[in-house]
Amino acid sequence: MAQKSAPKAAPKKSAPKKSSAKSAAPITSPLSNSDRDITGRVLQDTLLDLIDLHLVAKQAHWNVVGKFFRDVHLQLDELVTSARGFADDVAERAVTIGVSPDGRASTVAKGSGLPDFPADWRTDGQVIEAIVDTLGEVVARLRKRIDETDKTDLVSQDLLIAISSDLEKAHWMWQAQLA
């Protein structure tokens, strides 16, 4: 009768490396640390506003009523699509410069500077006025951020200029409905 050999011991796994409190970022930045920090903050603040803009427009979209319901409803869908796309562009720019974007609901709730959109039904006129105010605030905030990135990152500034141009056009089109 052959004697059974003792089971082989499992190879020892090395203990996971302890990460330092501030480990190196996995994405390097083409910017200096200072320029990255300034530009990253601008992009993060813009991201929060754009996420909130899309949420405001969706809330309005679900609750608009009135004679011009259909037109306003469809125009809000266009704004939602634009804001979502812009938010993605801004978040990806942040990643490109080595900054981790934060678009969590709690972060948006704490950090967006846009006016609140009320709950419940809103007439088409009330929705248009609210969207005009909201877009006006987004554009004003973007223009300040364009200035902030003038010395830190012209590529990010160019992105903000393009977004501002589109949102300014949308602002005009919403305002025209109040004339």
Coordinates of C-alpha atoms in Angstrom, one line a residue:
M1 CA 0.0 0.0 0.0
A2 CA 1.4 3.3 -1.1
Q3 CA 1.7 6.0 1.5
K4 CA -0.1 9.2 0.8
S5 CA 2.1 12.2 0.6
A6 CA 1.2 15.2 2.7
P7 CA -0.7 17.9 0.9
K8 CA 1.4 20.6 -0.5
A9 CA 1.2 23.8 1.4
A10 CA -0.4 26.6 -0.6
P11 CA 2.1 29.2 -1.7
K12 CA 2.2 32.1 0.7
K13 CA 0.5 35.2 -0.6
S14 CA 2.3 38.3 0.0
A15 CA 0.4 40.8 2.1
P16 CA -1.2 43.6 0.1
K17 CA 0.9 46.7 0.0
K18 CA -0.4 49.3 2.3
S19 CA -1.3 52.4 0.4
S20 CA -0.1 55.7 1.6
A21 CA -2.7 58.3 2.6
K22 CA -2.0 60.0 -0.7
S23 CA -0.9 57.6 -3.3
A24 CA 0.3 58.7 -6.7
A25 CA -2.5 59.5 -9.2
P26 CA -2.7 56.9 -12.0
I27 CA -3.1 59.6 -14.6
T28 CA -0.3 62.1 -15.0
S29 CA -1.0 65.7 -15.9
P30 CA 0.5 67.8 -18.7
L31 CA 0.1 70.7 -16.4
S32 CA 2.1 71.9 -13.4
N33 CA 0.6 70.9 -10.0
S34 CA -0.6 74.5 -9.4
D35 CA -2.2 74.8 -12.9
R36 CA -3.7 71.3 -12.6
D37 CA -5.2 72.2 -9.2
I38 CA -6.7 75.5 -10.4
T39 CA -8.0 74.0 -13.7
G40 CA -9.2 70.9 -11.9
R41 CA -11.3 73.0 -9.5
V42 CA -12.8 75.0 -12.4
L43 CA -13.7 71.8 -14.3
Q44 CA -15.2 70.2 -11.1
D45 CA -17.3 73.2 -10.4
T46 CA -18.4 73.3 -14.1
L47 CA -19.2 69.6 -13.9
L48 CA -21.5 70.1 -10.9
D49 CA -23.4 72.9 -12.7
L50 CA -23.8 70.9 -15.9
I51 CA -25.1 67.8 -14.0
D52 CA -27.5 70.1 -12.1
L53 CA -28.6 71.8 -15.3
H54 CA -29.5 68.5 -16.8
L55 CA -31.4 67.5 -13.7
V56 CA -33.3 70.9 -13.6
A57 CA -34.2 70.5 -17.2
K58 CA -35.4 66.9 -16.7
Q59 CA -37.5 68.0 -13.7
A60 CA -39.0 70.8 -15.8
H61 CA -39.6 68.3 -18.6
W62 CA -41.6 66.0 -16.4
N63 CA -43.7 68.8 -14.8
V64 CA -44.4 71.3 -17.6
V65 CA -48.1 71.9 -18.5
G66 CA -49.8 74.5 -20.6
K67 CA -50.7 75.6 -24.1
F68 CA -47.1 75.2 -25.4
F69 CA -46.4 72.0 -23.4
R70 CA -45.2 70.0 -26.4
D71 CA -42.7 72.6 -27.7
V72 CA -41.3 73.3 -24.3
H73 CA -41.2 69.6 -23.4
L74 CA -39.2 68.9 -26.6
Q75 CA -36.9 71.9 -26.1
L76 CA -36.1 70.7 -22.6
D77 CA -35.1 67.3 -24.0
E78 CA -32.6 69.1 -26.2
L79 CA -31.2 70.9 -23.2
V80 CA -30.9 67.7 -21.2
T81 CA -29.0 66.0 -24.1
S82 CA -26.6 69.0 -24.4
A83 CA -26.0 69.3 -20.7
R84 CA -25.2 65.6 -20.4
G85 CA -22.8 65.7 -23.3
F86 CA -21.1 68.8 -21.9
A87 CA -20.8 67.2 -18.5
D88 CA -19.1 64.2 -20.0
D89 CA -16.7 66.4 -22.0
V90 CA -15.8 68.3 -18.8
A91 CA -15.3 65.2 -16.7
E92 CA -13.1 63.6 -19.4
R93 CA -11.1 66.8 -19.6
A94 CA -10.6 66.6 -15.9
V95 CA -9.4 63.0 -16.1
T96 CA -7.1 64.0 -19.0
I97 CA -5.3 66.5 -16.7
G98 CA -5.0 64.0 -13.9
V99 CA -8.0 65.1 -11.8
S100 CA -10.7 62.6 -10.6
P101 CA -14.1 64.1 -11.3
D102 CA -16.9 63.7 -8.7
G103 CA -20.4 63.7 -10.1
R104 CA -22.1 61.9 -7.2
A105 CA -25.6 63.2 -6.3
S106 CA -24.5 64.3 -2.9
T107 CA -21.6 66.3 -4.4
V108 CA -23.9 67.9 -6.9
A109 CA -26.4 68.8 -4.2
K110 CA -23.7 70.4 -2.1
G111 CA -21.7 72.1 -4.8
S112 CA -23.9 73.4 -7.6
G113 CA -24.6 77.1 -7.6
L114 CA -27.7 76.9 -9.8
P115 CA -31.1 78.2 -8.7
D116 CA -33.4 75.5 -7.3
F117 CA -36.2 74.4 -9.6
P118 CA -39.5 73.9 -7.6
A119 CA -41.3 70.6 -7.4
D120 CA -44.8 70.1 -8.8
W121 CA -46.5 71.3 -11.9
R122 CA -45.2 74.4 -13.7
T123 CA -46.9 76.2 -16.6
D124 CA -44.9 76.5 -19.8
G125 CA -44.3 80.2 -19.0
Q126 CA -43.0 79.4 -15.5
V127 CA -40.7 76.8 -16.9
I128 CA -39.4 79.1 -19.6
E129 CA -38.6 81.8 -17.0
A130 CA -36.9 79.3 -14.7
I131 CA -34.8 77.9 -17.6
V132 CA -33.8 81.4 -18.7
D133 CA -32.7 82.2 -15.1
T134 CA -30.8 78.9 -14.8
L135 CA -29.1 79.2 -18.2
G136 CA -28.2 82.8 -17.3
E137 CA -26.5 81.6 -14.1
V138 CA -24.6 78.8 -15.8
V139 CA -23.3 81.2 -18.5
A140 CA -22.2 83.8 -16.0
R141 CA -20.4 81.1 -14.0
L142 CA -18.8 79.7 -17.1
R143 CA -17.6 83.1 -18.2
K144 CA -15.8 83.6 -14.8
R145 CA -14.2 80.2 -15.2
I146 CA -13.1 81.0 -18.7
D147 CA -11.1 83.9 -17.2
E148 CA -9.7 81.6 -14.5
T149 CA -8.2 79.2 -17.0
D150 CA -6.6 81.9 -19.1
K151 CA -3.2 81.4 -17.5
T152 CA -3.5 77.7 -16.4
D153 CA -4.8 75.7 -19.3
L154 CA -5.9 77.0 -22.7
V155 CA -7.2 73.6 -23.8
S156 CA -9.7 73.5 -20.9
Q157 CA -10.4 77.1 -21.5
D158 CA -11.3 76.3 -25.1
L159 CA -13.7 73.6 -24.0
L160 CA -15.4 76.1 -21.6
I161 CA -15.6 78.6 -24.4
A162 CA -17.3 76.1 -26.7
I163 CA -19.8 75.1 -24.0
S164 CA -20.5 78.7 -23.1
S165 CA -21.1 79.5 -26.8
D166 CA -23.7 76.7 -27.1
L167 CA -25.4 77.5 -23.8
E168 CA -25.5 81.2 -24.6
K169 CA -27.3 80.3 -27.9
A170 CA -29.7 78.2 -25.9
H171 CA -30.2 81.1 -23.4
W172 CA -31.1 83.4 -26.3
M173 CA -33.6 80.8 -27.7
W174 CA -35.3 80.4 -24.4
Q175 CA -35.4 84.2 -23.8
A176 CA -37.0 84.7 -27.3
Q177 CA -40.0 82.9 -26.0
L178 CA -40.6 85.5 -23.3
A179 CA -40.5 88.4 -25.8

